[in-house]
Every structure is written in structure tokens, then in C-alpha cells.
Amino acid sequence: MSRVSLEGQVAVVTGGARGVGELLARKLSARGARIALVGLEPERLKEVAGRLHTEADWWHADVTDHEAMARVAAEVKERFGKVDIVVANAGVAAGGPFADSDPVAWRRVIEVNLIGGAVTGRAFLPVLAESRGYFLQIASLAALTPAPMMTAYCASKSGVEAFAHSLRAEVAHQGVKVGVGYLSWTDTDMVRGADQDAVMRELRQRLPWPANRTYPLGPAVDRIVAGIERRSAHVYAQGWLRGMQSVRGYLPGLLATVGQREMKRFAPRLGSVPKGLVGAGGAADEEARSGAPGPR
């Protein structure tokens, strides 16, 4: 598939303060794209925007807030004149047994990952239709593998995958292309935060290969950039994830069998698993909702 030059294009990246979003913004900028960052960490967003190679700006906004995201879309269009690419990357995670989970944290994972992706799409689709642009929804291996101890995250990523597939058919006649990005465990604050808990770390390490290892961030983001350049319907941050599509129908049964054994093994230790959002991004989300600085 031919690639589209990113020179002069305008790319919006949500969750742009750290991790996948930050490095994606840097790599898109290095290829000539102008960047609009959206997130909940004003100081980090400002710092990231200031280090980019091309024209860039940032917006402090919660991706679950319809009014805020509509305002951001209008201001980005006014600031740059157009929008060519939107990457719905913002996400949070929480782990542990569902029965003992914090209902507020569980709901927030669904809100940010699923509702936030949809709110982002709703806000930017009008300007993407003008540019015949590209909307990339970041999903996960979790959309393919319904693993225990990850009910909210798996549900949210399965949801955004279905959302993006449905949306693709709706907007194709307007010239808008829609992609889904899949990542396995990748070296980000979120994954490192989850690994701080011994039970979650050991459960992940006991997954079947190659899903049991953490992958470097750089090559993963390079694959995402290549997918954006191709306006791909499916973008795989790790190459082996493509093969998972052909066997995904067998995975729930397999994981139910393996997961039952592992949950029995770890049962005496499950009470120690933290119940809140994980990683620095999760902490930033909780801080923002408890009274962080307002929108710029």
C-alpha cells in the first residue's frame, strides 16, 4: 500500500504527554507533520510541544468531555487551518479481580478508553471529512485476548475496536479512513506501573509466548507511524499481532482454561493487588479529576 507524505499535515494526538502518545508526536513531527497534543498534564504537554521539530501546540482537556473536545477541535482547526490525522490514544488501566475492584476506577477505564475514543471521534469527524483524513483508534492485544484480572481494560479495548470497525463503514463515503492500532505489552508508564505489583507482573510473565514479554516503545511507534502513512485499517505495533487475528476465535476458550489454573495458583495473594488506576498516567488522571489546573 502506498504511503502518504506527512509533510505539512496536521496530526492530533490524545494522551500526548507521555508514552506512546509522546513518542508518536515526536516521530510524526520528525516526518514533517504539525502536531496538536491533547491531554491532562499541562506542563508535560507544553514541554513535549516545545521539543518537537515542527509547528506544535497543546490543549488541556479530558477526552470524555464532549464540550471540551468540541472546543479543542474548533481551536485546532482555527490554529492550523485543517486536521488531517487524529490518533485517539488516551488511555488508562486498572487491574485485579473484578469482584474486589474499585467501581470508580473500573468505570473510569471504560470512560477514558471507550467513551473517550468515541468523544474524540465525534469532535473531529467534521474536520476530518473536510480534509478526507484519517482517524486511528488505539486498541490493544486486550481486544483479542480477554485475560483475567483485566476486565475493564479488555472490555474497553474490545469496545473501541468494534467502535472503529463500525465507524469505518459509516464515514468511508466521506473520504475519511479509519484504522485500529493494536499493541501488546509495550514499555510505557502504564505497563511499568502494572508491573510494580508482583501478582500482576507474574501473571503477565506466565502468559504464553510471545504475549509474556514487554516490547520496546520505539519500534512499536515506528510501526504505528508507518500505518498512519498508509492510512491502514489495521496497524500492528508488534508484527506477530497480525497472526492473532486468524486464531482469535480460539483465544477465549484457551485463556479461560489457562486463566482458571493461574487464578487458583494466585488466589491467596489476590487481596494485595492495588485497586486504582496504574502508572503515572493513571495518577495524572486521578489528580486532574480531583482538582487540577483548568483548561488553558
Short mmCIF file of C-alpha atoms in Angstrom, two decimals:
data_model
loop_
_atom_site.label_atom_id
_atom_site.label_comp_id
_atom_site.label_asym_id
_atom_site.label_seq_id
_atom_site.Cartn_x
_atom_site.Cartn_y
_atom_site.Cartn_z
CA MET A 1 0.00 0.00 0.00
CA SER A 2 1.36 3.42 -0.92
CA ARG A 3 2.34 5.86 1.79
CA VAL A 4 1.05 9.41 2.20
CA SER A 5 3.68 12.06 2.93
CA LEU A 6 3.20 13.61 6.35
CA GLU A 7 4.94 16.85 5.36
CA GLY A 8 2.67 19.77 6.28
CA GLN A 9 -0.15 17.56 7.54
CA VAL A 10 -1.81 18.32 10.87
CA ALA A 11 -1.95 15.44 13.37
CA VAL A 12 -3.88 15.43 16.65
CA VAL A 13 -2.65 13.02 19.32
CA THR A 14 -4.64 12.49 22.51
CA GLY A 15 -2.79 11.24 25.56
CA GLY A 16 0.20 13.09 24.16
CA ALA A 17 2.02 13.86 27.40
CA ARG A 18 3.84 10.56 27.77
CA GLY A 19 4.35 7.04 26.47
CA VAL A 20 3.02 6.08 23.06
CA GLY A 21 1.42 9.49 22.53
CA GLU A 22 4.57 11.47 23.28
CA LEU A 23 6.87 9.38 21.09
CA LEU A 24 4.28 9.22 18.31
CA ALA A 25 4.08 13.02 18.30
CA ARG A 26 7.86 13.25 18.08
CA LYS A 27 8.10 10.77 15.20
CA LEU A 28 5.22 12.35 13.26
CA SER A 29 6.83 15.76 13.74
CA ALA A 30 10.16 14.40 12.51
CA ARG A 31 8.38 13.45 9.29
CA GLY A 32 7.07 16.97 8.81
CA ALA A 33 3.64 16.84 10.45
CA ARG A 34 2.39 19.73 12.55
CA ILE A 35 1.20 18.48 15.92
CA ALA A 36 -1.73 19.21 18.26
CA LEU A 37 -1.35 17.48 21.62
CA VAL A 38 -4.32 16.84 23.91
CA GLY A 39 -4.15 15.56 27.48
CA LEU A 40 -4.48 16.17 31.20
CA GLU A 41 -0.90 17.15 32.08
CA PRO A 42 -0.40 20.79 31.04
CA GLU A 43 3.26 21.11 31.99
CA ARG A 44 4.26 17.89 30.25
CA LEU A 45 2.21 18.74 27.16
CA LYS A 46 3.87 22.15 26.96
CA GLU A 47 7.30 20.55 27.34
CA VAL A 48 6.63 17.92 24.66
CA ALA A 49 5.24 20.50 22.23
CA GLY A 50 8.28 22.72 22.78
CA ARG A 51 10.69 19.93 21.80
CA LEU A 52 9.02 18.97 18.52
CA HIS A 53 10.66 19.59 15.14
CA THR A 54 7.67 21.33 13.56
CA GLU A 55 4.91 23.76 14.50
CA ALA A 56 3.07 22.38 17.51
CA ASP A 57 0.60 23.35 20.20
CA TRP A 58 -1.20 21.70 23.08
CA TRP A 59 -4.63 21.60 24.72
CA HIS A 60 -5.51 20.62 28.27
CA ALA A 61 -8.76 18.62 28.01
CA ASP A 62 -10.45 15.48 29.26
CA VAL A 63 -11.27 13.25 26.29
CA THR A 64 -14.52 12.15 27.97
CA ASP A 65 -15.86 15.74 28.00
CA HIS A 66 -17.97 16.38 24.87
CA GLU A 67 -17.96 20.17 25.20
CA ALA A 68 -14.24 20.37 25.90
CA MET A 69 -13.32 18.17 22.96
CA ALA A 70 -15.64 20.05 20.60
CA ARG A 71 -13.88 23.25 21.69
CA VAL A 72 -10.47 21.64 21.13
CA ALA A 73 -11.45 20.51 17.62
CA ALA A 74 -12.61 24.02 16.70
CA GLU A 75 -9.47 25.63 18.16
CA VAL A 76 -7.12 23.16 16.45
CA LYS A 77 -8.83 23.88 13.12
CA GLU A 78 -8.52 27.62 13.76
CA ARG A 79 -4.88 27.30 14.84
CA PHE A 80 -3.64 25.11 11.97
CA GLY A 81 -6.28 25.62 9.29
CA LYS A 82 -7.12 21.93 8.96
CA VAL A 83 -6.84 18.50 10.58
CA ASP A 84 -5.57 15.52 8.57
CA ILE A 85 -4.91 12.85 11.22
CA VAL A 86 -6.45 12.14 14.62
CA VAL A 87 -4.99 9.45 16.88
CA ALA A 88 -7.30 8.51 19.76
CA ASN A 89 -4.54 7.25 22.04
CA ALA A 90 -5.54 8.44 25.53
CA GLY A 91 -5.99 5.53 27.89
CA VAL A 92 -5.79 4.32 31.49
CA ALA A 93 -5.75 0.89 33.09
CA ALA A 94 -6.61 -0.88 36.32
CA GLY A 95 -6.01 -4.49 37.30
CA GLY A 96 -7.12 -7.05 39.83
CA PRO A 97 -10.12 -9.30 40.46
CA PHE A 98 -13.39 -7.80 39.22
CA ALA A 99 -15.35 -8.72 42.36
CA ASP A 100 -12.98 -6.69 44.54
CA SER A 101 -12.31 -3.89 42.08
CA ASP A 102 -12.85 -0.22 42.83
CA PRO A 103 -16.04 0.61 40.91
CA VAL A 104 -14.90 4.20 40.33
CA ALA A 105 -11.57 3.14 38.83
CA TRP A 106 -13.25 0.37 36.81
CA ARG A 107 -15.75 2.82 35.35
CA ARG A 108 -13.04 5.37 34.61
CA VAL A 109 -11.13 2.87 32.46
CA ILE A 110 -14.28 2.39 30.35
CA GLU A 111 -14.92 6.14 30.22
CA VAL A 112 -11.42 7.17 29.12
CA ASN A 113 -10.63 4.31 26.78
CA LEU A 114 -14.01 3.68 25.13
CA ILE A 115 -16.12 6.79 25.67
CA GLY A 116 -13.05 9.00 25.25
CA GLY A 117 -12.29 7.45 21.87
CA ALA A 118 -15.86 7.98 20.73
CA VAL A 119 -15.96 11.57 22.03
CA THR A 120 -12.70 12.28 20.20
CA GLY A 121 -14.12 10.84 17.00
CA ARG A 122 -17.36 12.82 17.31
CA ALA A 123 -15.46 16.06 17.86
CA PHE A 124 -13.03 15.69 14.95
CA LEU A 125 -15.03 13.85 12.27
CA PRO A 126 -16.38 17.07 10.71
CA VAL A 127 -12.87 18.45 10.12
CA LEU A 128 -11.56 15.06 9.00
CA ALA A 129 -14.34 14.95 6.43
CA GLU A 130 -13.14 18.31 5.10
CA SER A 131 -9.59 17.01 4.65
CA ARG A 132 -10.56 13.44 3.71
CA GLY A 133 -8.37 12.47 6.64
CA TYR A 134 -7.58 9.51 8.85
CA PHE A 135 -8.81 8.52 12.33
CA LEU A 136 -6.69 5.95 14.19
CA GLN A 137 -8.18 4.39 17.30
CA ILE A 138 -5.57 2.76 19.54
CA ALA A 139 -6.79 -0.60 20.79
CA SER A 140 -4.66 -3.40 22.22
CA LEU A 141 -3.85 -7.07 22.39
CA ALA A 142 -6.52 -6.89 25.10
CA ALA A 143 -9.15 -6.56 22.36
CA LEU A 144 -8.12 -10.00 21.10
CA THR A 145 -7.37 -11.78 24.38
CA PRO A 146 -9.94 -11.46 27.22
CA ALA A 147 -7.49 -12.03 30.06
CA PRO A 148 -8.42 -12.39 33.75
CA MET A 149 -7.57 -9.54 36.13
CA MET A 150 -8.08 -7.05 33.28
CA THR A 151 -11.87 -6.92 32.91
CA ALA A 152 -12.20 -3.15 32.48
CA TYR A 153 -9.23 -2.80 30.15
CA CYS A 154 -10.21 -5.76 27.97
CA ALA A 155 -13.83 -4.58 27.81
CA SER A 156 -12.76 -1.05 26.85
CA LYS A 157 -10.32 -2.16 24.16
CA SER A 158 -12.76 -4.67 22.68
CA GLY A 159 -15.25 -1.82 22.62
CA VAL A 160 -13.00 0.65 20.82
CA GLU A 161 -12.07 -1.98 18.26
CA ALA A 162 -15.75 -2.58 17.47
CA PHE A 163 -16.44 1.17 17.50
CA ALA A 164 -13.71 1.84 14.95
CA HIS A 165 -14.76 -1.00 12.67
CA SER A 166 -18.35 0.26 12.71
CA LEU A 167 -17.27 3.84 12.15
CA ARG A 168 -15.12 2.88 9.16
CA ALA A 169 -18.16 1.83 7.16
CA GLU A 170 -20.12 4.92 8.15
CA VAL A 171 -17.59 7.53 7.05
CA ALA A 172 -15.84 5.89 4.09
CA HIS A 173 -18.12 7.62 1.58
CA GLN A 174 -16.94 10.96 3.02
CA GLY A 175 -13.35 10.06 2.21
CA VAL A 176 -12.42 9.50 5.87
CA LYS A 177 -10.39 6.39 6.60
CA VAL A 178 -10.47 4.68 9.99
CA GLY A 179 -7.85 2.40 11.48
CA VAL A 180 -7.41 0.30 14.61
CA GLY A 181 -3.99 0.11 16.26
CA TYR A 182 -3.03 -2.98 18.23
CA LEU A 183 -0.22 -3.05 20.78
CA SER A 184 0.99 -5.86 23.00
CA TRP A 185 2.75 -5.13 26.30
CA THR A 186 4.94 -2.16 25.44
CA ASP A 187 7.46 -0.34 27.63
CA THR A 188 5.35 2.59 28.86
CA ASP A 189 4.50 4.14 32.22
CA MET A 190 1.23 2.17 32.19
CA VAL A 191 2.88 -1.22 31.80
CA ARG A 192 5.66 -0.37 34.24
CA GLY A 193 3.02 0.77 36.71
CA ALA A 194 1.15 -2.52 36.39
CA ASP A 195 4.42 -4.41 36.85
CA GLN A 196 5.00 -2.74 40.19
CA ASP A 197 2.52 -5.22 41.62
CA ALA A 198 4.14 -8.65 41.93
CA VAL A 199 0.95 -10.60 41.20
CA MET A 200 0.13 -8.67 38.03
CA ARG A 201 3.74 -8.91 36.88
CA GLU A 202 3.96 -12.65 37.47
CA LEU A 203 0.60 -13.30 35.80
CA ARG A 204 1.75 -11.46 32.70
CA GLN A 205 5.07 -13.29 32.65
CA ARG A 206 3.21 -16.60 32.74
CA LEU A 207 1.21 -15.81 29.60
CA PRO A 208 2.07 -17.92 26.54
CA TRP A 209 4.94 -16.63 24.38
CA PRO A 210 5.11 -14.11 22.71
CA ALA A 211 2.47 -12.34 24.82
CA ASN A 212 4.52 -12.73 28.01
CA ARG A 213 7.23 -10.17 27.26
CA THR A 214 7.43 -6.38 27.19
CA TYR A 215 8.37 -4.83 23.86
CA PRO A 216 10.45 -1.66 23.30
CA LEU A 217 8.50 1.51 22.62
CA GLY A 218 10.49 2.83 19.66
CA PRO A 219 9.89 0.03 17.14
CA ALA A 220 6.24 -0.17 18.17
CA VAL A 221 5.69 3.52 17.45
CA ASP A 222 7.61 3.22 14.17
CA ARG A 223 5.05 0.65 13.04
CA ILE A 224 2.20 2.96 14.08
CA VAL A 225 3.73 5.81 12.06
CA ALA A 226 4.00 3.51 9.03
CA GLY A 227 0.34 2.58 9.47
CA ILE A 228 -0.63 6.25 9.57
CA GLU A 229 1.35 6.93 6.41
CA ARG A 230 -0.54 4.09 4.70
CA ARG A 231 -3.90 5.05 6.23
CA SER A 232 -4.16 1.38 7.24
CA ALA A 233 -7.35 -0.23 8.51
CA HIS A 234 -5.26 -2.38 10.89
CA VAL A 235 -1.98 -1.26 12.45
CA TYR A 236 0.12 -3.77 14.39
CA ALA A 237 2.76 -2.34 16.71
CA GLN A 238 4.29 -5.80 17.03
CA GLY A 239 4.34 -7.89 13.87
CA TRP A 240 3.14 -11.12 15.45
CA LEU A 241 -0.17 -9.50 16.43
CA ARG A 242 -1.31 -9.75 12.80
CA GLY A 243 -1.34 -13.52 13.13
CA MET A 244 -3.56 -13.32 16.21
CA GLN A 245 -6.46 -12.23 14.03
CA SER A 246 -6.66 -15.67 12.39
CA VAL A 247 -6.86 -17.52 15.73
CA ARG A 248 -8.76 -15.03 17.86
CA GLY A 249 -11.87 -17.21 17.88
CA TYR A 250 -10.00 -19.85 19.86
CA LEU A 251 -8.47 -17.49 22.41
CA PRO A 252 -11.36 -17.03 24.88
CA GLY A 253 -11.58 -20.78 25.47
CA LEU A 254 -7.83 -21.17 25.74
CA LEU A 255 -7.48 -18.24 28.13
CA ALA A 256 -10.39 -19.47 30.24
CA THR A 257 -8.63 -22.79 30.74
CA VAL A 258 -5.21 -21.31 31.41
CA GLY A 259 -6.60 -18.42 33.43
CA GLN A 260 -8.58 -20.69 35.74
CA ARG A 261 -5.42 -22.54 36.63
CA GLU A 262 -3.45 -19.36 37.20
CA MET A 263 -6.15 -17.70 39.28
CA LYS A 264 -6.23 -20.76 41.56
CA ARG A 265 -2.45 -20.53 41.90
CA PHE A 266 -2.51 -16.83 42.82
CA ALA A 267 -5.74 -16.87 44.90
CA PRO A 268 -4.01 -16.43 48.30
CA ARG A 269 -2.26 -13.27 47.04
CA LEU A 270 -5.07 -11.56 45.14
CA GLY A 271 -6.11 -9.37 48.04
CA SER A 272 -2.85 -7.44 47.79
CA VAL A 273 -3.40 -6.23 44.21
CA PRO A 274 -3.90 -2.41 44.11
CA LYS A 275 -7.40 -1.34 43.07
CA GLY A 276 -6.77 2.07 41.49
CA LEU A 277 -5.53 3.25 38.11
CA VAL A 278 -1.95 2.19 37.38
CA GLY A 279 1.12 4.13 36.32
CA ALA A 280 1.98 7.81 36.09
CA GLY A 281 -0.79 8.41 33.55
CA GLY A 282 -3.35 6.92 35.93
CA ALA A 283 -2.07 9.14 38.73
CA ALA A 284 -2.33 12.18 36.46
CA ASP A 285 -5.92 11.27 35.57
CA GLU A 286 -6.88 10.94 39.24
CA GLU A 287 -5.16 14.24 40.08
CA ALA A 288 -6.92 16.05 37.25
CA ARG A 289 -10.32 14.83 38.41
CA SER A 290 -9.61 15.84 41.99
CA GLY A 291 -8.93 19.47 41.15
CA ALA A 292 -6.02 20.05 38.79
CA PRO A 293 -5.48 23.26 36.79
CA GLY A 294 -8.36 24.17 34.49
CA PRO A 295 -8.29 24.24 30.69
CA ARG A 296 -5.92 26.68 29.13
#
